[in-house]
Coordinates of C-alpha atoms in Angstrom, one line a residue:
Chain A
X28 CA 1.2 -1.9 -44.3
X29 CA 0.6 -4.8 -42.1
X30 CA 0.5 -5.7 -38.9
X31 CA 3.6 -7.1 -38.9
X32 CA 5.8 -4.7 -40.9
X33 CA 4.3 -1.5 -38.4
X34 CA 5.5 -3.8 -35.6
X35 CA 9.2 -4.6 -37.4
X36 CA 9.2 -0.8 -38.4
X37 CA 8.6 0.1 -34.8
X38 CA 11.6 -2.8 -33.3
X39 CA 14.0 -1.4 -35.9
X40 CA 13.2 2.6 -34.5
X41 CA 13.3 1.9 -30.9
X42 CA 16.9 -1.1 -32.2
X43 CA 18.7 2.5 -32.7
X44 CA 18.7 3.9 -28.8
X45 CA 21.5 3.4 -26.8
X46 CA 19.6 4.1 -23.5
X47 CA 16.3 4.2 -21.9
X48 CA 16.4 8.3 -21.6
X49 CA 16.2 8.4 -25.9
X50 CA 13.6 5.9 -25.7
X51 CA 11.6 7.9 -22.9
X52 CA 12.4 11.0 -25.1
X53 CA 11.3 9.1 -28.2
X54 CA 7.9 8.3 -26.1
X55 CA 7.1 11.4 -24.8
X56 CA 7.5 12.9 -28.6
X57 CA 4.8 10.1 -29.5
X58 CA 2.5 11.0 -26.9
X59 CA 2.5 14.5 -28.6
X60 CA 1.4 12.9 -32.3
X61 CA -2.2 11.2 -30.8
X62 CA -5.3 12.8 -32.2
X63 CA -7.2 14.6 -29.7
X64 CA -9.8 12.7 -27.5
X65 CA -13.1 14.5 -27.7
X66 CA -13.6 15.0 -23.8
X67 CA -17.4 13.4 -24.6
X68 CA -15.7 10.5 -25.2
X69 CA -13.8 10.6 -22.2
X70 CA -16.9 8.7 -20.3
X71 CA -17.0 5.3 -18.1
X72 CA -18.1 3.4 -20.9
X73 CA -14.4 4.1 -22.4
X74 CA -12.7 4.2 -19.3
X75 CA -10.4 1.2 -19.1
X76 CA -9.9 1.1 -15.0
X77 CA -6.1 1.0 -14.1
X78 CA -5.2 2.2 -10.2
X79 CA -2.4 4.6 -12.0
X80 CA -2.8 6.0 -14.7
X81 CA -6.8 6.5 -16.7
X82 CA -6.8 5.3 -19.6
X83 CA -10.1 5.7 -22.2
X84 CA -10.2 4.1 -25.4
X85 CA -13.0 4.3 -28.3
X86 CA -13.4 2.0 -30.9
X87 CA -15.5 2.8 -34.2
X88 CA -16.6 0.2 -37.0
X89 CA -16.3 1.6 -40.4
X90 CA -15.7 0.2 -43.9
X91 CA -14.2 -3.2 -42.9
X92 CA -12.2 -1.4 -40.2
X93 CA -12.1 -0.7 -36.8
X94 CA -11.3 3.5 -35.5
X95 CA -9.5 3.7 -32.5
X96 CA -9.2 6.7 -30.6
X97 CA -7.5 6.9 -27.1
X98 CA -6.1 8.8 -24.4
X99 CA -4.5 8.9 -21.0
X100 CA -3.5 10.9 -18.5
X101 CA 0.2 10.1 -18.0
X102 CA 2.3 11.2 -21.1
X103 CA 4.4 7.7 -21.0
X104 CA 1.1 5.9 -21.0
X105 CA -0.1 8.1 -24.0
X106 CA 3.4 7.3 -25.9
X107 CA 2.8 3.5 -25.6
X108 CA -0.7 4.2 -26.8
X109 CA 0.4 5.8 -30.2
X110 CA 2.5 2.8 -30.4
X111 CA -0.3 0.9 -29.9
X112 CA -2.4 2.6 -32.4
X113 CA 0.4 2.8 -34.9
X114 CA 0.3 -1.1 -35.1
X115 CA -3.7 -1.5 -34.6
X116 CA -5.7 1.9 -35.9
X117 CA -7.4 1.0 -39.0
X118 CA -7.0 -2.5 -39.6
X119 CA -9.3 -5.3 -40.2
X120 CA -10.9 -7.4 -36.8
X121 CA -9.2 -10.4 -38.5
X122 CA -5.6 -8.9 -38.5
X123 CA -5.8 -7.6 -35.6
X124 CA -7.2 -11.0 -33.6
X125 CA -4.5 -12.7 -35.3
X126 CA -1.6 -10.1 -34.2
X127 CA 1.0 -11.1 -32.0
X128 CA 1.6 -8.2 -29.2
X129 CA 5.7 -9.4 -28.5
X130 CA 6.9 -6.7 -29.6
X131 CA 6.1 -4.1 -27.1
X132 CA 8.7 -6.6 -25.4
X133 CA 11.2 -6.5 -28.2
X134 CA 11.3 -2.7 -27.9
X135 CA 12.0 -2.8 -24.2
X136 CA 8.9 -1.4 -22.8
X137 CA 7.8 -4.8 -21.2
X138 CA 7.5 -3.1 -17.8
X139 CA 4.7 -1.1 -18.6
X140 CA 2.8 -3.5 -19.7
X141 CA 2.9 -6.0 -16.7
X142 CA -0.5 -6.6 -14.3
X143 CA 1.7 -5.5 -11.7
X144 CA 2.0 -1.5 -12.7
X145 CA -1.8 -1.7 -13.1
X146 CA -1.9 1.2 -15.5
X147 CA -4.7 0.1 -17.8
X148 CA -1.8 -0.7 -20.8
X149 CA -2.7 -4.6 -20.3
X150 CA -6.5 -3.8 -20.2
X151 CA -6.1 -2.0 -23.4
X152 CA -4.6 -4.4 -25.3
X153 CA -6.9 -7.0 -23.9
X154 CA -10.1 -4.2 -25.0
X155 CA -8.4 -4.1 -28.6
X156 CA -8.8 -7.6 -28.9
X157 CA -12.1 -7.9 -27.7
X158 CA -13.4 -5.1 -30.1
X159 CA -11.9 -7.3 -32.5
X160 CA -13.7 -10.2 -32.2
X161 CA -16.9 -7.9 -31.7
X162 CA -16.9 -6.5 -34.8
X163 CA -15.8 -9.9 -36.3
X164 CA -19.1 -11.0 -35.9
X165 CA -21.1 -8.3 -37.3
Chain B
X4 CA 24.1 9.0 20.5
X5 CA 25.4 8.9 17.1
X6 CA 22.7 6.7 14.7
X7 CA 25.3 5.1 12.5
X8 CA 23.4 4.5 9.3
X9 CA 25.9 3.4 7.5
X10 CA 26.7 0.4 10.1
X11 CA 23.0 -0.4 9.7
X12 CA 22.4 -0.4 5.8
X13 CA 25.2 -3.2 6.6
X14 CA 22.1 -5.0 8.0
X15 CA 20.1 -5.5 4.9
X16 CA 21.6 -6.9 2.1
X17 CA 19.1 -6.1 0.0
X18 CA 20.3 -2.6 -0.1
X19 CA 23.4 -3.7 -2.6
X20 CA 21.3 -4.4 -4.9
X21 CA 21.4 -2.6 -8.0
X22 CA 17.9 -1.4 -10.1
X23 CA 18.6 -0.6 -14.1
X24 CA 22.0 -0.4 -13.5
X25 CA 21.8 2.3 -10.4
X26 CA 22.4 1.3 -6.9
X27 CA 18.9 0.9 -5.5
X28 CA 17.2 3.7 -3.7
X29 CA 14.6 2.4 -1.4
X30 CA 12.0 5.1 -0.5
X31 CA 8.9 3.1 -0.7
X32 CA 9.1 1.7 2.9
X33 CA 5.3 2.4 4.0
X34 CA 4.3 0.0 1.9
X35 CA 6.8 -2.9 3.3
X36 CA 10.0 -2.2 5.0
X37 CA 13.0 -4.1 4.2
X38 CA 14.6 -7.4 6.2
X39 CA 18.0 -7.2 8.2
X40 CA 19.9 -10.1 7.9
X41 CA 18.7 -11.4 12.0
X42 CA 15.8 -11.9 10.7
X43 CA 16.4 -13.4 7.8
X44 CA 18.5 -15.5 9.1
X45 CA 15.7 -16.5 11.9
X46 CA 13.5 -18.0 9.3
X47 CA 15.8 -20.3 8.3
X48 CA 16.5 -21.1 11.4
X49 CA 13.2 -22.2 12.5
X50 CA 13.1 -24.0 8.9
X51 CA 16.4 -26.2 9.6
X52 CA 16.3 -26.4 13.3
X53 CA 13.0 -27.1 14.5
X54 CA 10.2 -26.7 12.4
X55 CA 7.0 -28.1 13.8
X56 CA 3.2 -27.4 14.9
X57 CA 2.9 -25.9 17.8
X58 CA 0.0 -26.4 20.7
X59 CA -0.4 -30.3 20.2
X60 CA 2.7 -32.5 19.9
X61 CA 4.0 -33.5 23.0
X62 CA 7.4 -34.3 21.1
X63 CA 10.6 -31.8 21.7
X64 CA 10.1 -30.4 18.4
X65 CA 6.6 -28.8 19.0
X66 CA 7.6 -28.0 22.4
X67 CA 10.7 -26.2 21.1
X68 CA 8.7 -24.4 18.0
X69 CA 5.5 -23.5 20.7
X70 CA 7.7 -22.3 22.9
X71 CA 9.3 -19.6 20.2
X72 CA 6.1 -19.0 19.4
X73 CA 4.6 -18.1 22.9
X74 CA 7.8 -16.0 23.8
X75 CA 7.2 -13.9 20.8
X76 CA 4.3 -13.4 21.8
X77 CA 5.6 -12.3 24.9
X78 CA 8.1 -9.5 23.2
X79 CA 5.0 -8.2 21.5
X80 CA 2.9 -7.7 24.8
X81 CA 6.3 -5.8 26.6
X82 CA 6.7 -3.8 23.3
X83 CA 3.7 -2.3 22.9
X84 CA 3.1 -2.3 26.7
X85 CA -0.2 -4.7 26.7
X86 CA -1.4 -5.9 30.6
X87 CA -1.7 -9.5 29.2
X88 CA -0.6 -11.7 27.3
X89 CA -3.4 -13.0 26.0
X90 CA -4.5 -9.6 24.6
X91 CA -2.1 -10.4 21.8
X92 CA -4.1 -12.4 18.7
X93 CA -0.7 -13.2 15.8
X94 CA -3.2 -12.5 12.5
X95 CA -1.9 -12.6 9.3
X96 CA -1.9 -8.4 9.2
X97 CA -4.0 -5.6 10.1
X98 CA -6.8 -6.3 7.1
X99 CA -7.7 -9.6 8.9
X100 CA -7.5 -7.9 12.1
X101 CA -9.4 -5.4 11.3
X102 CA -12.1 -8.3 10.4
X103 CA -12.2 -10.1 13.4
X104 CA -13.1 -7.1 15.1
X105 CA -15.7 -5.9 12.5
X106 CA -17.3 -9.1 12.4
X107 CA -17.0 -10.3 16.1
X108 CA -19.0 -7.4 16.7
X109 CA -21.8 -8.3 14.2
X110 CA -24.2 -9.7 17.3
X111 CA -23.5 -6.7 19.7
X112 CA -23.9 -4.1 17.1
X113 CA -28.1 -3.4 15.4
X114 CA -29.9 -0.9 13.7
X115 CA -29.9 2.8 15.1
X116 CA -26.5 2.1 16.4
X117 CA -23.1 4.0 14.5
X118 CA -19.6 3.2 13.5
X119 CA -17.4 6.2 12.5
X120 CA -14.5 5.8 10.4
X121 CA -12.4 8.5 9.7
X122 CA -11.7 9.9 6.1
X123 CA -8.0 9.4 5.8
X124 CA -8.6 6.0 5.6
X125 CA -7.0 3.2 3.2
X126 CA -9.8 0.8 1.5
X127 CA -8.8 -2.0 3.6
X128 CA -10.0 -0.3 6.4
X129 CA -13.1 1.5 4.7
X130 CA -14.9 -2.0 3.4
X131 CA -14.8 -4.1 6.4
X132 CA -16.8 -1.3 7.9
X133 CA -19.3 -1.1 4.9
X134 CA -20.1 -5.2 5.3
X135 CA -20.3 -4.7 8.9
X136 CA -23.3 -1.9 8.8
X137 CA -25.0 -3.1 5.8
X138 CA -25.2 -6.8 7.8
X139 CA -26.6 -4.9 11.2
X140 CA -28.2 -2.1 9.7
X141 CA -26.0 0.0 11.5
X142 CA -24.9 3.8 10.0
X143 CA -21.7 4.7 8.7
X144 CA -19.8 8.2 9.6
X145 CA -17.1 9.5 7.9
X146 CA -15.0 12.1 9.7
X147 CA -14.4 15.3 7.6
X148 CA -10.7 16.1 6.5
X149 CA -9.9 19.9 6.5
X150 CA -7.8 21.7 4.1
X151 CA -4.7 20.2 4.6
X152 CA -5.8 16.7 5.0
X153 CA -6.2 16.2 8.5
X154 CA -9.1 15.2 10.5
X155 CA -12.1 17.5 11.6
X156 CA -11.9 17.0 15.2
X157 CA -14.7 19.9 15.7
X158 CA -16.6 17.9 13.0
X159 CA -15.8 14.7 15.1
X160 CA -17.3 16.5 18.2
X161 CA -20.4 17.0 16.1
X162 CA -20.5 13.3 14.9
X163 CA -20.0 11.3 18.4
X164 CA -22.9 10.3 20.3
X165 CA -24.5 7.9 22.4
X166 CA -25.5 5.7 19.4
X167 CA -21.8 6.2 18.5
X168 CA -20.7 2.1 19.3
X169 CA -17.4 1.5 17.1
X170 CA -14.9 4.4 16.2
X171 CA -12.1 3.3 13.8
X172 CA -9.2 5.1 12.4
X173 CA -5.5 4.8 11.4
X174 CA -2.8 6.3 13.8
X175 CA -0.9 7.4 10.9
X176 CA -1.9 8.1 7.2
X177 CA -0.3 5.9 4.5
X178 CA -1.1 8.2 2.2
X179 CA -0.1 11.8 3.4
X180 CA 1.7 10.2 6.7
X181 CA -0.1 12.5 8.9
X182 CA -0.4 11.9 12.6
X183 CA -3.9 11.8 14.0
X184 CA -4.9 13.0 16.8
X185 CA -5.8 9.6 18.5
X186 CA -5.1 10.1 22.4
X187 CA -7.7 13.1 22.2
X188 CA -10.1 11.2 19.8
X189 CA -10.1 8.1 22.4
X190 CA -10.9 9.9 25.6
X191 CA -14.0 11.7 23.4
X192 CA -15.2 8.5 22.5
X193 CA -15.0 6.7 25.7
X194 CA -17.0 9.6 27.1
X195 CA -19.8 8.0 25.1
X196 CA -18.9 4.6 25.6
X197 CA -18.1 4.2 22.3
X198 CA -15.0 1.9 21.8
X199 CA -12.3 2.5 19.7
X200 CA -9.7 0.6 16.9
X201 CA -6.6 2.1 16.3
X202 CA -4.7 0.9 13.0
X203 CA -0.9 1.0 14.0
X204 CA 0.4 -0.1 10.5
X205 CA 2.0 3.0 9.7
X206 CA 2.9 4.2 13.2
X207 CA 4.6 1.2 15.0
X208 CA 7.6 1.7 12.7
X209 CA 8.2 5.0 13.6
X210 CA 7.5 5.9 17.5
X211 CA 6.8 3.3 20.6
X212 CA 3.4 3.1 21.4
X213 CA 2.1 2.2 25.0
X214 CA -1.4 0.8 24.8
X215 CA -2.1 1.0 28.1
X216 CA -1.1 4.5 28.3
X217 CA -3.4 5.2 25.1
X218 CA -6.2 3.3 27.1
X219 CA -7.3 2.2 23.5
X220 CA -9.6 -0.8 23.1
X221 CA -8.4 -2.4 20.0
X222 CA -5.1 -1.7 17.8
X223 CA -3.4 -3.4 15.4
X224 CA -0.1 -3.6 13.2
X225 CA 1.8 -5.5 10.7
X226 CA 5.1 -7.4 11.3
X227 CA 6.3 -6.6 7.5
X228 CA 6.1 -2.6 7.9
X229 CA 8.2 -3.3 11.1
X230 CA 11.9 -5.1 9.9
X231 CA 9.5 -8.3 10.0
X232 CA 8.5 -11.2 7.5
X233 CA 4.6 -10.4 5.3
X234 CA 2.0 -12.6 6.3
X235 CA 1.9 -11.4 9.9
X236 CA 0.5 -8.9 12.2
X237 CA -1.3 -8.8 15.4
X238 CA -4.4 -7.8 17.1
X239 CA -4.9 -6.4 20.6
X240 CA -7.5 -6.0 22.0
X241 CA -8.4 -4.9 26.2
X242 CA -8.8 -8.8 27.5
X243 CA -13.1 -8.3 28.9
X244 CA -13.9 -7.5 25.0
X245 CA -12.2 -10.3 23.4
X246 CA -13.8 -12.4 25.9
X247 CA -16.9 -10.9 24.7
X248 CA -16.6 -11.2 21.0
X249 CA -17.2 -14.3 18.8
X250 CA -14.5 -15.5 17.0
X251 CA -15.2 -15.5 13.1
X252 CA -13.1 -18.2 11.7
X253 CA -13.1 -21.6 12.6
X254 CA -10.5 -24.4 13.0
X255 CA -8.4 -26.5 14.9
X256 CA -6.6 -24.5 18.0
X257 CA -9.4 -22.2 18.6
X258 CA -11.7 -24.7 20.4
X259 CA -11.7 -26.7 23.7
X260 CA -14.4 -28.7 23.6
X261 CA -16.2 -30.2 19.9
X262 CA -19.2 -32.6 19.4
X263 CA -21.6 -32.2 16.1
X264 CA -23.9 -30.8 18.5
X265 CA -22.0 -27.8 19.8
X266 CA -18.4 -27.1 19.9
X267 CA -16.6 -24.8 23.3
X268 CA -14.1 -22.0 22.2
X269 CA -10.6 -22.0 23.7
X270 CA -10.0 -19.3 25.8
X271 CA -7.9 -16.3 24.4
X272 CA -5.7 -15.6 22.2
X273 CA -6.3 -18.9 21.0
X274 CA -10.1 -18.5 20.2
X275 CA -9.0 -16.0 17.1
X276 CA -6.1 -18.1 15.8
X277 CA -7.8 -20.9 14.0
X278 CA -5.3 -23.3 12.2
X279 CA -2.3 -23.4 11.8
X280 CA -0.3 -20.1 12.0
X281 CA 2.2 -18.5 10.4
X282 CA 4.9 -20.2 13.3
X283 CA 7.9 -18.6 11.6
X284 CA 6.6 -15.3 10.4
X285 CA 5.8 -14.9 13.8
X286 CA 9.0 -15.5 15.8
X287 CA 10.7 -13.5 13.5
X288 CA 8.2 -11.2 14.0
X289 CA 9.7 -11.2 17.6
X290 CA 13.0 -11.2 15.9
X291 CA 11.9 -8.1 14.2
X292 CA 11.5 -6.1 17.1
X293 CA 14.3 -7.1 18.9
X294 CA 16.6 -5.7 16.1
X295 CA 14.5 -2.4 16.1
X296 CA 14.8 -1.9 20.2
X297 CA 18.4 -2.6 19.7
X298 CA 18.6 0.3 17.2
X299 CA 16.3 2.2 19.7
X300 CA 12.7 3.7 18.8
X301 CA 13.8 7.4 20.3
X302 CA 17.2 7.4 18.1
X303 CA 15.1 6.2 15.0
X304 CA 12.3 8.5 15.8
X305 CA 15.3 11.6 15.5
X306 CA 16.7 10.4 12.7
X307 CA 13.6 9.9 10.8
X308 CA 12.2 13.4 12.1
X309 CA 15.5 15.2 10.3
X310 CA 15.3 13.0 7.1
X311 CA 11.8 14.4 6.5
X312 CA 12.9 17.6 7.4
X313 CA 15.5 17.6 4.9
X314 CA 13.5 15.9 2.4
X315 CA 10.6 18.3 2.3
X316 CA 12.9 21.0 2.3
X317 CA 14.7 19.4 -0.5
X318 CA 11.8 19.0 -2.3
X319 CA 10.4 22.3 -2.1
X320 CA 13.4 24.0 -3.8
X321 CA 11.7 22.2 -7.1
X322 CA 9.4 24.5 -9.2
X323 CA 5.8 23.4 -9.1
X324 CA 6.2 20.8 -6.9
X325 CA 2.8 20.3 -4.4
X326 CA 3.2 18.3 -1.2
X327 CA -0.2 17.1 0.2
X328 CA -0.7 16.5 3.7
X329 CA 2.1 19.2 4.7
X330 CA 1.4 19.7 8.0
X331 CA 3.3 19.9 11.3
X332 CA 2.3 16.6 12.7
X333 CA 3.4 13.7 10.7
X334 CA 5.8 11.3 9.9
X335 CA 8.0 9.7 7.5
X336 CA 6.1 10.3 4.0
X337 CA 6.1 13.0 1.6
X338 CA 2.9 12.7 -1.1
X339 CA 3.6 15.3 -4.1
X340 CA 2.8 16.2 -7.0
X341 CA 4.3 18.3 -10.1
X342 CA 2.4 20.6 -11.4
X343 CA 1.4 19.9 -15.4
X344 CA 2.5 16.0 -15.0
X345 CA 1.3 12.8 -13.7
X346 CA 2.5 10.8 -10.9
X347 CA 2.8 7.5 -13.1
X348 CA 5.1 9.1 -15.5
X349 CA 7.6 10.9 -12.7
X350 CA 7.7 7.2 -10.7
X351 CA 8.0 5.6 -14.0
X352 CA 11.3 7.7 -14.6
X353 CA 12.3 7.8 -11.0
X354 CA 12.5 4.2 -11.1
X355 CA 15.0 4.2 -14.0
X356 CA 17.4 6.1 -11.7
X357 CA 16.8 3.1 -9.3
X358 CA 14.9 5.1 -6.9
X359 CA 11.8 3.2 -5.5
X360 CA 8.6 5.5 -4.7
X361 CA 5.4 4.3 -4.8
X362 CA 2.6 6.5 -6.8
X363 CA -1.5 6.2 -7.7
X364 CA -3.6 6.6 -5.3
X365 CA -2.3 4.5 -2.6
X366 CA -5.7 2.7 -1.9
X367 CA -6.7 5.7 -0.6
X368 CA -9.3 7.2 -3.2
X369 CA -11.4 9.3 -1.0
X370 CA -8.5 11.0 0.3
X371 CA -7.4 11.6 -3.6
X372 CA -11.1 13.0 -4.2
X373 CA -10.9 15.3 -1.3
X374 CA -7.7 17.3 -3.0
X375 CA -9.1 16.4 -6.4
X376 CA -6.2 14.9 -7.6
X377 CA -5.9 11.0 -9.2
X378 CA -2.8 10.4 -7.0
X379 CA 0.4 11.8 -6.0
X380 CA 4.2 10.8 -5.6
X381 CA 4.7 9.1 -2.9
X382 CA 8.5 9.4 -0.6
X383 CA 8.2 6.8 2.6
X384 CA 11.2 7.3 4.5
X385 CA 12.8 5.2 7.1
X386 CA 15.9 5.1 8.9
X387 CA 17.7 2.6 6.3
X388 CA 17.6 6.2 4.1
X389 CA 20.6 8.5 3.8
X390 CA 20.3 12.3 3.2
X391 CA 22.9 11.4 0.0
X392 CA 19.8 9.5 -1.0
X393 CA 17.4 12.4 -0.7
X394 CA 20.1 15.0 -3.0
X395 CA 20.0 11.9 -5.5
X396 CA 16.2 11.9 -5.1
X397 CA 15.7 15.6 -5.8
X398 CA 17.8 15.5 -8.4
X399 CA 16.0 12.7 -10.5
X400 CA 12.8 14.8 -10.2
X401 CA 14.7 17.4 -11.5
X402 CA 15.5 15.6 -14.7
X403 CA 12.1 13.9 -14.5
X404 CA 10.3 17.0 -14.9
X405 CA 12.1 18.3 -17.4
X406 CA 11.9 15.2 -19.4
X407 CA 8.4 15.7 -19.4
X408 CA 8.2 19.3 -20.1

């Protein structure tokens, strides 16, 4: 699937909750479906600095796509990063450089994503895109 | 008498307000406090009425605006019980208080010479230091918290000497709100001539403080923690060591006398207030106050005494819930944590009830490293609170935790 049908998939899911405690709900049920994090990968290198919440991504180039794996301490953080990954794991650097990232917006969750909460959500984004245009090089 | 809270939530009108469709639950006043309508209203005031610089027009205007000024200044000296007037420096808060001290000290302060800090301190008031002795070669201390977060004084003891010059430390802790010991930490340090810097930020709000009484050197405090605008704070200091100090930032008001050969300072406070100031922050600053005296520091002092009381005990009746800092001396805060979750997810959820708190680390890592912890929860009463608000409060960690469970 694309980029942009794992983004639609993910509006219409999130289209059907009538109020934020589903959606939490929904999130925290995420959180659960992440692949482990070897804690060796855990390290500063990964650690994508946020005053609230840790938040450690890994990125791995292989076959024309990039790997990620991620992790966080707070569970809501962890359920916007399996959205995340939903959207991004295992997809080419040039889809992923070309995505649009609305759509955490469209599915209500703008809030955790804003400079101001400072939880390392806007770094990662902004790390996804950069190992992007790393390995778009190579 | 009776402290009618509900009369005074009438006050601020930004208590109506409504957060994700809840009425808005405001517990996240140690990091600003909230505006009554006075002063509010004083702002605009100055705005329509007679805005102007002050110090240098000879026109009614100025004279009107310099005179609000000055007489704010005035409420701030008879507040906080300063001998002079001049002894009060308007700042835009306590961090660029804090720097006019640690830099106007940078000629009288040299290698083999100390500055202790203590450990319950918020970064603001950590790096100032850290420029300060890496300039003069001078040694940083760190005073030692104990178990339950508050300060070593034995350890203290062991750290104060003659070489001791500068000691520096907050009155309260914005992160656990834990009241240190300063009266006793003072008179130990002035037995070594060591002088001392009090950081009022989180104190002024909640008890009077005499600084004459305290016989403290330097203290500081911040208008918006205090019913007052942001942007402004003050800076005592005894009048001999402002004299003595160089000011660090340079400008129009702060000098008497300038040729491009050498240029005379004013004499205090104006030698610290380079350009132009914040002229309405600071009168409403004054404004500020006034509304709190009229309230009464005693009455909000008892009132905010049984709101924590009843908020702790509130709290505690939660399963796995940890409260750092839980001593017998403090004020106003509450810093938990639930056992098994993180603080970002509970204030993430907490704010989707409409209840405010802040959570992280506060700016306080060291503090967080001592109880090996990334952050905690954090409850900052104040006397705009209701103890409704705290049974609302408990029970949205209730259905927090077991969201997350």
């Amino acid at each position: 699937m694309t980029i942009e049908n794992l983004q639609e998939n993910l509006i219409e899911d999130f289209s059907f909750f009538d109020d934020w405690t589903q959606k939490y709900e929904y999130m925290i049920e995420l959180s659960k479906t992440l692949d482990k994090m070897d804690d060796s990968l855990k390290n500063d290198e990964n650690l994508i600095k946020g005053c609230q919440s840790k938040v450690w991504l890994n990125a791995d180039f292989k076959d024309g796509k990039i790997n990620f794996i991620a992790d966080s301490e707070a569970i809501i953080t962890k359920g916007i990063i399996a959205i995340l990954l939903m959207v991004f794991n295992n997809k080419t650097p040039d889809e992923i450089i070309k995505s649009d990232v609305s759509f955490i917006e469209k599915i209500g969750l703008k809030e955790h994503l804003s400079p101001n909460r400072a939880n390392g959500l806007y770094s990662m984004i902004k790390q996804i895109k950069f190992y992007a245009i790393a390995y778009n090089k190579k | 008498m009776k402290f009618d809270v509900k009369n005074i939530r009438e006050d601020f009108p930004i208590l109506k307000k409504q957060i994700n469709g809840k009425q808005l639950i405001y517990f996240d006043n140690a990091a600003t406090s909230q505006t009554p309508t006075c002063v509010i209203n004083s702002i605009s005031d100055y705005y329509n009425n007679y805005n102007s610089n002050i110090h240098r027009g000879v026109h009614s205007l100025s004279e009107e605006a310099t005179e609000a000024y000055e007489k704010a200044r005035g409420k701030i000296q008879i507040h906080f019980n300063a001998k002079h007037k001049e002894e009060i420096i308007f700042t835009s808060g306590t961090t660029h208080s804090i720097n006019i001290v640690s830099n106007g000290f940078l000629n009288l302060i040299g290698e083999g010479d100390e500055i202790i800090v203590s450990g319950l301190e918020h970064h603001s008031n950590i790096v100032p230091w850290q420029m300060m002795c890496k300039k003069t070669n001078s040694k940083l201390k760190v005073i030692p918290l104990d178990k339950n977060g508050e300060l070593d004084l034995k350890e203290f003891k062991n750290l104060v000497s003659k070489k001791t010059k500068l000691v520096f430390l907050n009155h309260v802790s914005n992160a656990l709100g834990i009241i240190n010991p300063i009266e006793e930490i003072i008179q130990i340090s002035h037995s070594y001539n060591a002088l001392v810097l009090i950081d009022g930020a989180q104190s002024a709000a909640h008890f009077k403080i005499d600084l004459q009484k305290l016989n403290v050197d330097f203290f500081t405090a911040s208008a918006h923690k205090l019913c007052g605008p942001t942007g402004v704070g003050f800076l005592y200091g005894k009048k001999e060591l402002l004299e003595k100090i160089e000011p660090f930032m340079g400008g129009g008001e702060m000098i008497s006398d300038v040729t491009f050969e050498k240029t005379t300072y004013a004499e205090i406070p104006h030698k610290f207030e380079a350009g132009t100031p914040n002229i309405s922050g600071v009168i409403a600053f004054g404004v500020a106050l006034d509304y709190m005296n009229s309230l009464g520091f005693e009455n909000i002092r008892q009132y905010e005494d049984k709101l924590l009381k009843y908020a702790t005990e509130k709290l505690k009746e939660i399963d796995g819930l940890i409260i750092y800092g839980d001593v017998k001396n403090k004020t106003s805060v509450i810093s938990f944590n639930i056992s098994g979750t993180h603080s970002y997810d509970i204030g993430s959820i907490l704010d989707k009830y409409g209840v405010a708190v802040r959570t992280g680390q506060h700016c306080a890592q060291p503090i967080m490293d001592h109880f090996d912890i990334p952050g905690t929860v954090r409850v900052s009463l104040s006397f705009i609170n209701t103890f409704e608000e705290i049974d609302i409060l408990q029970e949205a960690i209730i259905k927090a935790k077991s969201m997350l469970s």
